[in-house]
mmCIF file of C-alpha atoms in Angstrom:
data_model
loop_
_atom_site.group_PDB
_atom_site.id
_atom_site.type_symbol
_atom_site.label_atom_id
_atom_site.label_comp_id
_atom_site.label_asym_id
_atom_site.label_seq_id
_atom_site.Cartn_x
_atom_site.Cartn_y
_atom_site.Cartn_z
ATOM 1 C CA UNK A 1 -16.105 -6.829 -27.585
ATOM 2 C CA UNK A 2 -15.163 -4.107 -25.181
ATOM 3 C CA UNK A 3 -17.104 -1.188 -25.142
ATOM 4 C CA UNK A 4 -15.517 2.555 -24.946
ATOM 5 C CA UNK A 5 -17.007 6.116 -25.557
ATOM 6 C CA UNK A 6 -15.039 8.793 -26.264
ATOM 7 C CA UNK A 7 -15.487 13.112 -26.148
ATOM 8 C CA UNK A 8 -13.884 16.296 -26.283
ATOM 9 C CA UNK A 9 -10.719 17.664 -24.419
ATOM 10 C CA UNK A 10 -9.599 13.676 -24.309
ATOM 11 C CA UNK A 11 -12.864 12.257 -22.068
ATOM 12 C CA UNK A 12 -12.928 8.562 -22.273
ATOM 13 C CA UNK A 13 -15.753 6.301 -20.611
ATOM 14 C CA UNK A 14 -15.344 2.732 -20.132
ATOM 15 C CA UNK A 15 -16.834 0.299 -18.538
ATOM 16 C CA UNK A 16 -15.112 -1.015 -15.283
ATOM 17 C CA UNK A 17 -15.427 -3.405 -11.915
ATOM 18 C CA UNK A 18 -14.427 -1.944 -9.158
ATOM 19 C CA UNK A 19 -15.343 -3.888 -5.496
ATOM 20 C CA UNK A 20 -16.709 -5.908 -7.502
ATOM 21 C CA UNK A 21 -19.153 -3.529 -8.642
ATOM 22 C CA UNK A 22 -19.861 -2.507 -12.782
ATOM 23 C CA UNK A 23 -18.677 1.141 -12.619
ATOM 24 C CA UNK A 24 -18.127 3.577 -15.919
ATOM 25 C CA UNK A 25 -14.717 4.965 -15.813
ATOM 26 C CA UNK A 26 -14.235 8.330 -17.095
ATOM 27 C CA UNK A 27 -10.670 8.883 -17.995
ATOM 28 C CA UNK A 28 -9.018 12.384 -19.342
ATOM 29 C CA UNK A 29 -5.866 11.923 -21.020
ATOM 30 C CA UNK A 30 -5.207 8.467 -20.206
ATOM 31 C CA UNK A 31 -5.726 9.502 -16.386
ATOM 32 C CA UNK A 32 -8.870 8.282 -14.188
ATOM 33 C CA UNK A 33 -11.057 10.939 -13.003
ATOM 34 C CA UNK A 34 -13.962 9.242 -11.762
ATOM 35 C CA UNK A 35 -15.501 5.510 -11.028
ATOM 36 C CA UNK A 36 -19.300 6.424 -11.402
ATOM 37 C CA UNK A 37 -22.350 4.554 -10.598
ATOM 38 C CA UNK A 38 -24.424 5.478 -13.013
ATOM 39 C CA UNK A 39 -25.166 7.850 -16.169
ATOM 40 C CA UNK A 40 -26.289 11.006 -13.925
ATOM 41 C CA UNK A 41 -22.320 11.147 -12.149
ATOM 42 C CA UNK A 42 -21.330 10.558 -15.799
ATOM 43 C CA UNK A 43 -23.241 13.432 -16.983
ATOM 44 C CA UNK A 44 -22.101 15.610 -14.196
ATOM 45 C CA UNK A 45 -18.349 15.566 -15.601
ATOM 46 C CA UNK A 46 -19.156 14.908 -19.307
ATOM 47 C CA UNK A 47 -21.708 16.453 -22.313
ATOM 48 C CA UNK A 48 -23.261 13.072 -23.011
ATOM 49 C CA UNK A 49 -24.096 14.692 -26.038
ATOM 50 C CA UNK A 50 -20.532 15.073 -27.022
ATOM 51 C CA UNK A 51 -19.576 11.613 -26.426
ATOM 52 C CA UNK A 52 -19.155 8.914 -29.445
ATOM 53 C CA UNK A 53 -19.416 5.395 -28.813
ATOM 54 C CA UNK A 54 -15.594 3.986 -30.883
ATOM 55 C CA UNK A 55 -16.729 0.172 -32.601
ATOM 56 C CA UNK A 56 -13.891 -1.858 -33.459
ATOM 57 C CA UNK A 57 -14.028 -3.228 -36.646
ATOM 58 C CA UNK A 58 -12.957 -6.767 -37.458
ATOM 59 C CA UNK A 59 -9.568 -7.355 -39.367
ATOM 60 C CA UNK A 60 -10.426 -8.116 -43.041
ATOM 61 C CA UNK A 61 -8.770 -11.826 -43.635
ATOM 62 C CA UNK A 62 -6.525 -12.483 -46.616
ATOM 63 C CA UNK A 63 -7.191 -15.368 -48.770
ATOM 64 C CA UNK A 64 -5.661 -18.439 -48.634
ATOM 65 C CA UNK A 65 -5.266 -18.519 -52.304
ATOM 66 C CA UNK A 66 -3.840 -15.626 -54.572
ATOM 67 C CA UNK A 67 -5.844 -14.584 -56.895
ATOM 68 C CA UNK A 68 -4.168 -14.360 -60.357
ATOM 69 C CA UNK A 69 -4.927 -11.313 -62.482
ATOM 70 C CA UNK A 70 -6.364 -12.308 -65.844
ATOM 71 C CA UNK A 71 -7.090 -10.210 -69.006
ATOM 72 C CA UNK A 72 -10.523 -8.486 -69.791
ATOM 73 C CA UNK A 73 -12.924 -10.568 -72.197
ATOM 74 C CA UNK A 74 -12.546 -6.940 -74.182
ATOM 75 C CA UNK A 75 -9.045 -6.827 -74.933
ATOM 76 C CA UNK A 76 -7.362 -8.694 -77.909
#
């Protein structure tokens, strides 16, 4: 699972290779601002503390078999 963080003003960190080197990629509006080395350059362009790390939740599965409505135990 990939890994992104996202902030305020449209800041977007991700993680990257570049020269075959892990780099975090800060991105504004879909354009790259900055390959940093480490946390410090991150912090330089971005409030860390206004950065949220997005999780992608798995796609529930539908069953395989419909389940058939029945009437309540209660009723007539």
């Amino acid at each position: 699972m990939d890994r992104r963080w996202v902030g305020l003003d449209g800041y977007e960190i991700l993680p990257a290779i570049r020269a075959g080197r892990q780099v975090l990629r800060v991105r504004r509006h879909g354009c790259v601002i900055a390959d940093c080395t480490s946390v410090a350059q991150v912090a330089r362009l971005v409030d860390l503390a206004d950065l949220c790390e997005v999780i992608e939740l798995p796609a529930r599965r539908r069953a395989q078999v419909p389940v058939e409505a029945g009437t309540s135990s209660h009723q007539g």
